[in-house]
Coordinates of C-alpha atoms and ligand atoms in Angstrom, one line a residue:
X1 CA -17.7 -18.9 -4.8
X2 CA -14.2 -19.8 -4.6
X3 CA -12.5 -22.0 -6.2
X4 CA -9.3 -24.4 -4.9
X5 CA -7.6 -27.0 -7.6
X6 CA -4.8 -28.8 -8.1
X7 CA -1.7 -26.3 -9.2
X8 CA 1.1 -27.0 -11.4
X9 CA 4.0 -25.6 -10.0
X10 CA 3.9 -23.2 -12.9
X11 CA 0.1 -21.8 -12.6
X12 CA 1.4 -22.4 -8.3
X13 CA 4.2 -19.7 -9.0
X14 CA 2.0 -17.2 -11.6
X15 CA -0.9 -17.8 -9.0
X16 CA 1.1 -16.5 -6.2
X17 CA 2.5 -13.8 -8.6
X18 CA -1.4 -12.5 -8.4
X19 CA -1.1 -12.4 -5.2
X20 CA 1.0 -10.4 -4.7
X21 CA 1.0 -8.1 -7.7
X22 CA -2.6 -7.6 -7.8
X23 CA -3.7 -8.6 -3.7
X24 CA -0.2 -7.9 -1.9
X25 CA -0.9 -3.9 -2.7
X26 CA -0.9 -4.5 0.6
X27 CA -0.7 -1.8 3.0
X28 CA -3.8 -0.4 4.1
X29 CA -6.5 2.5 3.7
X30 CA -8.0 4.9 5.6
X31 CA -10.8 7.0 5.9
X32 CA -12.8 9.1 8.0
X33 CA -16.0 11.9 8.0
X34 CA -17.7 13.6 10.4
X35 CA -20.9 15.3 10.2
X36 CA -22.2 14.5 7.3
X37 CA -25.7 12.8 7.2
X38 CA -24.7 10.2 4.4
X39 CA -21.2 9.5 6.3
X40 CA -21.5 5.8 6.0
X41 CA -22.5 5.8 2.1
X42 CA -19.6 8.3 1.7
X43 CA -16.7 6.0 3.9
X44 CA -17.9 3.6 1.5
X45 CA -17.4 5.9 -1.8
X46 CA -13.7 6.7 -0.2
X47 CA -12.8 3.2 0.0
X48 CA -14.0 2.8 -3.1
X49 CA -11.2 5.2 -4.3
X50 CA -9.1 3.6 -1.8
X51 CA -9.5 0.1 -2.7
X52 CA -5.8 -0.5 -4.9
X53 CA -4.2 0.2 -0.9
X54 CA -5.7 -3.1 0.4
X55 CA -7.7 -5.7 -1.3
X56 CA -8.1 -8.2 1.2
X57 CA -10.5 -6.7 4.0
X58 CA -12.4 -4.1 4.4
X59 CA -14.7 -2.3 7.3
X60 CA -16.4 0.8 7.6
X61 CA -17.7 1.9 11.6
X62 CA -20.0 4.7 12.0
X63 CA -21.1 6.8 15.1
X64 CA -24.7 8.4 15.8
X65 CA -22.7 9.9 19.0
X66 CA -24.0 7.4 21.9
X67 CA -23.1 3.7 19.9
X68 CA -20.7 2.4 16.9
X69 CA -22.2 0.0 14.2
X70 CA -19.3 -1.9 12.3
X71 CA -19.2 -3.7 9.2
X72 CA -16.3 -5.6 8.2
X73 CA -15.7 -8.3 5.5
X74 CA -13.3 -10.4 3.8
X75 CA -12.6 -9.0 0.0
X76 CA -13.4 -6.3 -2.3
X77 CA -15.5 -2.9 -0.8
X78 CA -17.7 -3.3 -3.7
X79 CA -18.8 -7.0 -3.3
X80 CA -18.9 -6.8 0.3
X81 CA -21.1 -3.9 1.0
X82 CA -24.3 -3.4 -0.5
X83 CA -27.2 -0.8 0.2
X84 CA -28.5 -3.1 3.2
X85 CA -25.6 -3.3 5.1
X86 CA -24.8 0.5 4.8
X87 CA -28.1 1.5 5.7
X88 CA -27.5 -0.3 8.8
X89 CA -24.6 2.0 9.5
X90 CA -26.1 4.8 11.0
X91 CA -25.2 8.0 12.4
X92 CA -23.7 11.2 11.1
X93 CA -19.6 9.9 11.6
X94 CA -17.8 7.0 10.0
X95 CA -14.4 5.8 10.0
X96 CA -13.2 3.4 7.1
X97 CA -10.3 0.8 6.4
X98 CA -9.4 -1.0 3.5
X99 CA -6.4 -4.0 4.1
X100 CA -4.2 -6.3 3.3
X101 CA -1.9 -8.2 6.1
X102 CA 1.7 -6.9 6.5
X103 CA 1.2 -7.2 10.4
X104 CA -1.1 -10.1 11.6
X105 CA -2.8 -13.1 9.5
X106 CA -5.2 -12.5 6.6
X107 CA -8.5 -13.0 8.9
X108 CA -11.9 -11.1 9.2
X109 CA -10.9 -10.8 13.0
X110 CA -8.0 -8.7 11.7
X111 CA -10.3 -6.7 9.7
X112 CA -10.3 -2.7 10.2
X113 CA -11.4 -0.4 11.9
X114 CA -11.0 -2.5 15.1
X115 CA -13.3 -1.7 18.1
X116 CA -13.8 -1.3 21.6
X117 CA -15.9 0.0 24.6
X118 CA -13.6 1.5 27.2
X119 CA -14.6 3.3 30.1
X120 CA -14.4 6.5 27.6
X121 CA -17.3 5.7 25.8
X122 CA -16.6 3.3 22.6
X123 CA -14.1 3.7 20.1
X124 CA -12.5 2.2 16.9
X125 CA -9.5 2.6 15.0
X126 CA -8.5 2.6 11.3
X127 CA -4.7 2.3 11.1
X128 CA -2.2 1.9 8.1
X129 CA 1.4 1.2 8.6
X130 CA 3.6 -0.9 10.9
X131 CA 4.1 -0.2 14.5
X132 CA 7.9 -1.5 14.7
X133 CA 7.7 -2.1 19.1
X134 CA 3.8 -4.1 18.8
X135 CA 5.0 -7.8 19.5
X136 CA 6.7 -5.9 22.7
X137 CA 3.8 -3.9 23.5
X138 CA 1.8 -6.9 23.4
X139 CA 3.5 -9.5 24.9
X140 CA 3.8 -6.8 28.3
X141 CA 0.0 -6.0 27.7
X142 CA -0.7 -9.9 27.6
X143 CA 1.8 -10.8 30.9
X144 CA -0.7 -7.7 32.7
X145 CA -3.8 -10.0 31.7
X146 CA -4.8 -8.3 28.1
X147 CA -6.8 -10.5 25.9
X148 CA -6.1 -9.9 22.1
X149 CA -9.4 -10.2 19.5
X150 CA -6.9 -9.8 16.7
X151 CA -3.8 -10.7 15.4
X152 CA -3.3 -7.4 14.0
X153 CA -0.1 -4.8 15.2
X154 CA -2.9 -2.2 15.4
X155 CA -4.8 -3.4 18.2
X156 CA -2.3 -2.4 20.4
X157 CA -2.6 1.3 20.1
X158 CA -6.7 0.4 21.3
X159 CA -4.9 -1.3 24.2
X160 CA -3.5 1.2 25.3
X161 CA -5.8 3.6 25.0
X162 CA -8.5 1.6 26.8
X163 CA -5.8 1.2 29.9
X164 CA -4.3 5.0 29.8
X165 CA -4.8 7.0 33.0
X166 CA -5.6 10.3 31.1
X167 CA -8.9 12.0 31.7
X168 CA -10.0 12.8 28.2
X169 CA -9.9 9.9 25.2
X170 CA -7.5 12.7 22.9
X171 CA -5.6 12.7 26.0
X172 CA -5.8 8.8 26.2
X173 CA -5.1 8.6 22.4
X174 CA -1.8 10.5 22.6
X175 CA -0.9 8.7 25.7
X176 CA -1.1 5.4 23.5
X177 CA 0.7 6.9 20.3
X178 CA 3.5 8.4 22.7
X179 CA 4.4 4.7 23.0
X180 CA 4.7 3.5 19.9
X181 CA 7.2 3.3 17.1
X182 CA 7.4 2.9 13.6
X183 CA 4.7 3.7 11.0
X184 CA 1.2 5.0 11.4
X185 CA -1.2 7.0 10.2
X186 CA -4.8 7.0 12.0
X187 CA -8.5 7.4 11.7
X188 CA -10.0 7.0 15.0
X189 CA -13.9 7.7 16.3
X190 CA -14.8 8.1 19.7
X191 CA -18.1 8.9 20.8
X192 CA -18.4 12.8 19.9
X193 CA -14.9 13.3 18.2
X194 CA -13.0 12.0 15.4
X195 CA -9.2 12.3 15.9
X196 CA -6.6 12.1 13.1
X197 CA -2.7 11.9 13.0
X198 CA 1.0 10.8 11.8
X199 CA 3.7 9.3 13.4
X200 CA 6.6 12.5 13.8
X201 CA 8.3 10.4 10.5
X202 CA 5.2 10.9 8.6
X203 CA 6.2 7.5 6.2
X204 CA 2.3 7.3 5.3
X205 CA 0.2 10.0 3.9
X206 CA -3.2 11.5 5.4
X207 CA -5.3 14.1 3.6
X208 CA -7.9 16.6 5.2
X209 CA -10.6 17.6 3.4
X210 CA -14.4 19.5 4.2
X211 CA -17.5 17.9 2.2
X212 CA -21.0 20.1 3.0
X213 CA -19.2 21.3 6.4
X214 CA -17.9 17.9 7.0
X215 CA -14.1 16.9 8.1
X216 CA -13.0 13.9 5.7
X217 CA -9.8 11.9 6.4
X218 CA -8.0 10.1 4.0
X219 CA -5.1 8.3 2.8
X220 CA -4.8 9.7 -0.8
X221 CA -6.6 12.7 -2.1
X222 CA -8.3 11.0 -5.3
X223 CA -10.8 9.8 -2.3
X224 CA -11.2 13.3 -1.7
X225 CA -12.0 13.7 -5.2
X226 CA -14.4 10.9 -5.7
X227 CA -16.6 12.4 -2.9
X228 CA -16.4 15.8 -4.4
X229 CA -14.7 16.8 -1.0
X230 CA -12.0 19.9 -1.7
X231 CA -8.7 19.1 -0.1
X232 CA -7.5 21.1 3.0
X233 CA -4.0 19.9 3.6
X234 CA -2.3 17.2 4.9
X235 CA -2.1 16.3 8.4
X236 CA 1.6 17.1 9.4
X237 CA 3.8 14.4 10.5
X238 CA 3.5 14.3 14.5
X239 CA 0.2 16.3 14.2
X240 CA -2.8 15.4 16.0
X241 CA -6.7 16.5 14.9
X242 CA -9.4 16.3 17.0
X243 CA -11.9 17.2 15.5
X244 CA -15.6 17.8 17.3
X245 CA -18.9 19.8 16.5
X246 CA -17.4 20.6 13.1
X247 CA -14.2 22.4 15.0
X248 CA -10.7 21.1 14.1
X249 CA -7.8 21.6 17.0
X250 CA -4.2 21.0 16.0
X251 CA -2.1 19.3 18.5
X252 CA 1.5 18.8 18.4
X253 CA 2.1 16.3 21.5
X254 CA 5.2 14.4 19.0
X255 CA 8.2 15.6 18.1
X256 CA 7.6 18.5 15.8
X257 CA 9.6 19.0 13.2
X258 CA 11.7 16.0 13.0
X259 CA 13.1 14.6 10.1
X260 CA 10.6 13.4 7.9
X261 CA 10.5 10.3 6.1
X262 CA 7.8 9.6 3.7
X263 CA 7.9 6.6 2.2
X264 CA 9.0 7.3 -1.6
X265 CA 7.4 4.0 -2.2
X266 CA 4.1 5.5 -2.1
X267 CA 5.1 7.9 -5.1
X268 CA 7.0 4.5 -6.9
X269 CA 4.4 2.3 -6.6
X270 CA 1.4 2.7 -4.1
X271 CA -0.2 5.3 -4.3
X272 CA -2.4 6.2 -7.3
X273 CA -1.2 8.4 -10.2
X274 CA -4.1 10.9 -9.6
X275 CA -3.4 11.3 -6.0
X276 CA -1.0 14.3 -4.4
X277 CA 1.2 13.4 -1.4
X278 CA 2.7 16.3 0.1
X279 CA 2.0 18.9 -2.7
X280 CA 3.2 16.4 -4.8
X281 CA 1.2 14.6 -8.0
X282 CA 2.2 10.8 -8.0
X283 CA 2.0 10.8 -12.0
X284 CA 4.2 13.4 -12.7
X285 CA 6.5 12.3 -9.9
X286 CA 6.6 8.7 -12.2
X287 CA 7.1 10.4 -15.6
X288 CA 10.1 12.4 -14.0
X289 CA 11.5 9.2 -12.1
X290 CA 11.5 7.9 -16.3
X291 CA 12.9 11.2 -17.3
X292 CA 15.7 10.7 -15.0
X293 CA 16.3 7.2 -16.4
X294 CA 16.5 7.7 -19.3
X295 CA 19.5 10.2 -18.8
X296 CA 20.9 7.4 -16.6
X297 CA 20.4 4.8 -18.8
X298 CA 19.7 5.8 -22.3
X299 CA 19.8 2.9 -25.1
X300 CA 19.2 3.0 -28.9
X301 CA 15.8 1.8 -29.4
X302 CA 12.5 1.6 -31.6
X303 CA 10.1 1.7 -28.7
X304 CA 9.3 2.1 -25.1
X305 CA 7.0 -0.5 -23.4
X306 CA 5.7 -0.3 -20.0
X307 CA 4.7 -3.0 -17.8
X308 CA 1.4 -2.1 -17.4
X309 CA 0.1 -0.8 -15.2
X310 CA 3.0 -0.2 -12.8
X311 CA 5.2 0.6 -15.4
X312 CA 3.3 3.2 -17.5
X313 CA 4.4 6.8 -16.4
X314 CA 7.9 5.7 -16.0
X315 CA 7.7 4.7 -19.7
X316 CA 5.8 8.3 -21.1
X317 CA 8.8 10.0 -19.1
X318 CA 11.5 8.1 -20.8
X319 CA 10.0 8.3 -24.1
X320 CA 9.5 11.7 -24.0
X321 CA 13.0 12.5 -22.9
X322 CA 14.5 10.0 -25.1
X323 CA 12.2 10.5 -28.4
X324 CA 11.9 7.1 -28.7
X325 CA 8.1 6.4 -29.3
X326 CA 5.9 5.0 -26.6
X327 CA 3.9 1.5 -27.7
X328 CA 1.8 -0.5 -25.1
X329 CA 2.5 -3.9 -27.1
X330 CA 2.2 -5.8 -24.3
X331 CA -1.8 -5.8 -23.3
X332 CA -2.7 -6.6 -19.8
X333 CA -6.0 -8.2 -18.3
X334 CA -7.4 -6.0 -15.8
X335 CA -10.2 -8.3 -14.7
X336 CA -7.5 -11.2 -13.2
X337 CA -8.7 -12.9 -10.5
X338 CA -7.1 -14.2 -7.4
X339 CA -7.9 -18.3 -8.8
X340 CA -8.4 -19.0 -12.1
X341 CA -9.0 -22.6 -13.5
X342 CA -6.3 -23.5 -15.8
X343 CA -6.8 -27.1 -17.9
X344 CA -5.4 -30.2 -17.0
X345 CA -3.4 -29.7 -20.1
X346 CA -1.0 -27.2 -19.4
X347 CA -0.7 -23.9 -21.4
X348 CA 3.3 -22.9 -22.3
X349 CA 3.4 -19.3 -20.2
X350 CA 0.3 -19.8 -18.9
X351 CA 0.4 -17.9 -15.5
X352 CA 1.8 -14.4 -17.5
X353 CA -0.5 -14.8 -20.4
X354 CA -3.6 -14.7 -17.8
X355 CA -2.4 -11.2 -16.8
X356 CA -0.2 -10.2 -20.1
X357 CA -0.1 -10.7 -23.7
X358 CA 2.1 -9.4 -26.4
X359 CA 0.5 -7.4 -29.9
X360 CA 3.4 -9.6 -32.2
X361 CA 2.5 -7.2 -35.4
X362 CA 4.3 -4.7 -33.6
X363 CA 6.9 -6.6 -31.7
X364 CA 8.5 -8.3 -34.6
X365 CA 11.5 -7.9 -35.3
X366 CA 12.1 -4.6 -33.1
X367 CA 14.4 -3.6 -30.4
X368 CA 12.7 -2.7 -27.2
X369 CA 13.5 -0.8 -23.8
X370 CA 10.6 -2.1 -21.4
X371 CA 9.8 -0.2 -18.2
X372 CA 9.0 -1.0 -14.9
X373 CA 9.2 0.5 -11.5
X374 CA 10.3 -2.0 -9.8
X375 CA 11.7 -5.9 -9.3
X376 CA 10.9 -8.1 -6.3
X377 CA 11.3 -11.5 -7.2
X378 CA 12.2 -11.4 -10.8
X379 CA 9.1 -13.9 -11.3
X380 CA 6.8 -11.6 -14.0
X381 CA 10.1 -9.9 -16.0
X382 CA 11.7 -13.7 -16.6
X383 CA 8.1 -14.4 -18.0
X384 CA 7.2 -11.4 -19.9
X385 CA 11.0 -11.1 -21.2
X386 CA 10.0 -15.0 -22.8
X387 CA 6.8 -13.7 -24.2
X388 CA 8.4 -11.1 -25.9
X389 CA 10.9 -13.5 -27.6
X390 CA 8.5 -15.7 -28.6
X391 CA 6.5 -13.0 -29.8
X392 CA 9.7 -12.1 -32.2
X393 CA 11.3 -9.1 -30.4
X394 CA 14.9 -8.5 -31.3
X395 CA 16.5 -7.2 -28.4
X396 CA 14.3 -6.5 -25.1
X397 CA 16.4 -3.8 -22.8
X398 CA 15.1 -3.7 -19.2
X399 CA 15.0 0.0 -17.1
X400 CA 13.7 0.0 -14.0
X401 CA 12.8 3.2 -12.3
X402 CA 14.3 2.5 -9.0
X403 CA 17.4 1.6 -7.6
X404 CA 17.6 -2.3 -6.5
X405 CA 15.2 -3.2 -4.2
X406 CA 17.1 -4.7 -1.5
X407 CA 15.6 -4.8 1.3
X408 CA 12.3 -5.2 3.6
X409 CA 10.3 -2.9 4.7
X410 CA 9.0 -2.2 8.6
X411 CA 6.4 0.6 7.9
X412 CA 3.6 -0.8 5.7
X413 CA 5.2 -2.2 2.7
X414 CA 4.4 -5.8 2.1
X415 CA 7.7 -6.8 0.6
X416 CA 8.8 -10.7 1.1
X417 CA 12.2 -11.3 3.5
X418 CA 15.0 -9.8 1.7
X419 CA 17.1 -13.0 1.4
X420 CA 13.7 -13.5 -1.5
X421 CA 14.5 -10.2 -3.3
X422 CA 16.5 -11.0 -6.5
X423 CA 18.5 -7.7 -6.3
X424 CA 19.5 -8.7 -2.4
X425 CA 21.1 -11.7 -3.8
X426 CA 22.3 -10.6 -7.0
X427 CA 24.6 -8.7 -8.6
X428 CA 23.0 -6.4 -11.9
X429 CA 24.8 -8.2 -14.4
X430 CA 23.7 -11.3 -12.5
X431 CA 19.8 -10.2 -12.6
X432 CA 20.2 -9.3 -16.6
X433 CA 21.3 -13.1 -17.5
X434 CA 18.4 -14.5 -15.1
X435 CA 15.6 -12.4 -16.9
X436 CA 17.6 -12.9 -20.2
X437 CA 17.3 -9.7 -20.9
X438 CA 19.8 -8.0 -23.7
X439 CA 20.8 -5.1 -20.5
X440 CA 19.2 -4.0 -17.4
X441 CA 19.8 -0.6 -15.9
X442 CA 18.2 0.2 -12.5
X443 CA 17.7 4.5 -11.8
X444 CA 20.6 5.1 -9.3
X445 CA 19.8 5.7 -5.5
X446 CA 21.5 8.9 -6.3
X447 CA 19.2 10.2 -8.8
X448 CA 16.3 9.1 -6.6
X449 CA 17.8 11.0 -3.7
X450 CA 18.3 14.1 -5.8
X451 CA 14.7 14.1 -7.5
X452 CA 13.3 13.7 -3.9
X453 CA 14.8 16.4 -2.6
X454 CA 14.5 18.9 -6.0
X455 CA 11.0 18.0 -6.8
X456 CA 9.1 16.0 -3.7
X457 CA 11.1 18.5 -1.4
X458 CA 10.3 16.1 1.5
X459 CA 12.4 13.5 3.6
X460 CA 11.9 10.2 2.1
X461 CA 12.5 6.7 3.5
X462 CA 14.1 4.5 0.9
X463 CA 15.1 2.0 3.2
X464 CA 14.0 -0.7 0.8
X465 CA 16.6 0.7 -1.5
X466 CA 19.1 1.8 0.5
X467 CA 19.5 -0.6 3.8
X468 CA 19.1 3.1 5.8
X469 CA 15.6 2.7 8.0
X470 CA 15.2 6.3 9.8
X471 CA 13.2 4.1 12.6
X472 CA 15.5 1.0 14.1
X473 CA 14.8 -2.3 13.5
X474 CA 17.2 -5.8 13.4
X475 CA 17.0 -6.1 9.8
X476 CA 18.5 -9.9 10.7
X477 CA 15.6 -10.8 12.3
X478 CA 12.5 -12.2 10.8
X479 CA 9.9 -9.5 9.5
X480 CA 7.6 -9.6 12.0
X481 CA 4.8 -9.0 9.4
X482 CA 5.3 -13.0 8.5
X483 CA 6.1 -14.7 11.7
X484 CA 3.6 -12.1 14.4
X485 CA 1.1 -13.9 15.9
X486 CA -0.3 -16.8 15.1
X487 CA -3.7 -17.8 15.1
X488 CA -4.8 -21.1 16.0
X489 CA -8.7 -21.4 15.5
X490 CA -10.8 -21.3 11.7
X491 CA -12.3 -18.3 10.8
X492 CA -15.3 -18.0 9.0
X493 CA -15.0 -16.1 5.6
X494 CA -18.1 -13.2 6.2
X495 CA -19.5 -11.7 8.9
Ligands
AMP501 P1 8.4 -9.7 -9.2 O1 7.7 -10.4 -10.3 O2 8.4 -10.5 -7.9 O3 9.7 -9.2 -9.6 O4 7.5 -8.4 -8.9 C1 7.6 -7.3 -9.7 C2 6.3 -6.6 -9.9 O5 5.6 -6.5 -8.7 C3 6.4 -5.2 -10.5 O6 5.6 -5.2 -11.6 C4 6.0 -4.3 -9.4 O7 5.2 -3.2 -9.9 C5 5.2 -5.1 -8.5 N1 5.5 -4.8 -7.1 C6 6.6 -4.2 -6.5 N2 6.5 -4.1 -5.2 C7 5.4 -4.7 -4.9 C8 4.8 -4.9 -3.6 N3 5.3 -4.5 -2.5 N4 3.6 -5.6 -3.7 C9 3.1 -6.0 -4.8 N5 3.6 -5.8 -6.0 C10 4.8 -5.2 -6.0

């Protein structure tokens, strides 16, 4: 059951801090298997791993070779699919998606993986990332007579599958990927093949892995792990995998070897600590990012605090190169919900204590350096930096393991317009008064620059950071992720 009350503008603004702290992970997750015998209960297992990339949809399609069965919901994989719905999913192949909107509304119809019956045989598609040209593609699809079932930027690349000339559906697939730009990484399922690959940027990850014989796709490897599937190796940015009758062909029909540009935001923040993108493990990648800091920014102390979660291997790295001991005073609630009921009477702080709450017997009185990896609005630091007064600290120094986020991103990363990013608007010095912090020290973009090229040793996008997007877009514009299309009708909330 849901609930909708009355807000105070207070529980209003902590209420939409949820949302997008805990439901704006946004981005998306994708999966795939084929030939397995359990594929569907698997799919579901690897969104299940998947789930912190997307929290607002879900969908898992399987093949038995001739017909797809699709299940798609609004909310969490495990409260939307249960033993009777996956048991309806038969067939030996599955393709998965977990979401949340950056491109299109927050509707089932936008749900992943989308389907279709083309002339090919039938086919669906699980996509993550942002294709940058999709309002073009679809508004010249639409003036040739396409009808759109979804708001979603995805769609498109069915579209033009379902209308390319080529004679095979891998043909037909690279025909519609040659066409677009920007962000994607794919799981798709036609009727005997399941066919994986990266834009030539390669700004979102996409594991292989074999289960029992079977090819797995996924997003992260801690899916692979979950299922017990050993990891292969990545899919390549550009490449193409069609996979059929357990056989795996590599195509190259992108630009090979262009500059790469993985989105270090997936190490910063997405992606989870136990999952390796490009070679690379997340975690350590976070406890060095803290290392670095706390060369950058060192600051005499008696303890490092994380934000939890987001800022907890930041902190281990910059209390272990610092020596300054590592405390998580500050508790968080993992079991905060979208809504919560908060009295008519309001609470001081309510909307930060629902998610965090300060352990006063070891806050009084001390001088704190509190981590986190990044700010967006400013919203949960000006709230937790309060609790921690309250709670007696003497002096609360801020270290963010980033450089300023200032602006938006194209590819996949749910991040407000940038005129609503504090860092965009403000100078440092500026941002340290607001949060009324003691000092603030962001990581430089230099020292980000440097550790992604000693230790990721891949191209990274930092775009958010830097104003530099390797793919163009006019960064004046709106972000089409908030203004695509609209929808005008209800839709109901299951399927
Ligand atoms: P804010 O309170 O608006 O400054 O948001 C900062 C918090 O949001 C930090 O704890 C981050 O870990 C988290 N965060 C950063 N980027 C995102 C994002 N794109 N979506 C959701 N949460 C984010």
């Amino acid at each position: 059951m849901k609930f909708s009350l009355p807000l105070t503008p207070d529980s209003e603004q902590a209420l939409f801090k949820e949302h997008q702290a805990d439901h704006f992970h946004d981005e998306c997750g994708v999966f795939g298997i084929h030939g397995h015998d359990e594929a569907a209960h698997i799919t579901y297992l690897g969104l299940y791993a998947l789930q912190h990339r997307g929290q607002e949809s879900c969908g898992i399609v399987a093949s038995n070779g001739r017909e797809h069965t699709a299940h798609r919901a609004m909310g969490l994989v495990a409260d939307t699919f249960g033993e009777k719905a996956l048991s309806r999913l038969k067939g030996r192949h599955a393709v998965g998606h977990v979401r949340y909107s950056t491109a299109g509304e927050s509707l089932l119809r936008n749900a992943q993986p989308i389907c279709a019956n083309t002339d090919g045989g039938p086919v669906s598609i699980a996509h993550n990332g942002n294709i940058v040209n999709a309002v073009a593609i679809r508004r010249e699809l639409e003036g040739r007579g396409a009808i759109f079932g979804s708001t979603a930027d995805s769609e498109v690349m069915l579209h033009l599958l379902a209308r390319s000339r080529e004679a095979t559906m891998e043909e037909r697939f690279i025909d519609a990927i040659s066409r677009v730009k920007g962000a994607f990484s794919v799981a798709l399922l036609t009727d005997d093949a399941m066919i994986g690959a990266r834009d030539p940027s390669g700004f979102r990850p996409l594991s292989l892995g074999r289960l029992d014989g079977a090819w797995v796709l996924a997003s992260e490897t801690c899916a692979l792990d979950l299922i017990g599937a050993t990891f292969e190796r990545d899919v390549e940015p550009g490449e193409v995998v069609v996979i059929r009758r357990g056989r795996l062909r590599s195509l190259w029909p992108l630009a090979r070897n262009a500059p790469q540009h993985f989105c270090v935001f997936e190490y910063m923040y997405f992606a989870r600590p136990d999952s390796n993108l490009s070679g690379n493990n997340v975690y350590a990648y976070r406890k060095e990012l803290g290392r670095i800091l706390a060369r950058e920014h060192a600051v005499p102390v008696d303890m490092v605090v994380p934000v939890l979660d987001s800022g907890n291997a930041a902190a281990l790295g910059y209390a272990e190169e610092s020596g300054i001991p590592y405390d998580t005073a500050l508790i968080r609630n993992h079991y905060v919900r979208r809504t919560f009921i908060e009295p008519a009477q309001s609470i001081r702080n309510f909307g930060v204590k629902v998610k965090h709450n300060a352990i006063r017997s070891f806050l009084d009185g001390k001088r704190i350096v509190l981590i986190d990896d990044s700010i967006v609005r400013g919203t949960t630091l000006i709230k937790i930096v309060a609790m921690l007064r309250a709670a007696g600290v003497r002096e609360v120094h801020i270290r963010i393991s980033g450089p300023p986020s200032v602006g938006s991103c194209y590819y996949g990363v749910d991040t407000p317009n940038r005129e609503e990013l504090i860092a965009y608007r403000h100078s440092v010095d500026e941002i340290r008064e607001m949060l009324g912090a003691d000092s603030l020290g962001y990581l430089s973009l230099e020292g980000l620059r440097r550790s992604a090229a000693q230790e990721l040793k891949v191209g990274i996008c930092d775009g958010c950071f830097s104003g530099d997007y390797p793919v163009p877009v006019n960064v004046d514009e709106e972000l089409p992720q908030l203004s695509l299309f609209r929808a005008v009708e209800d839709e109901p909330t299951s399927e």
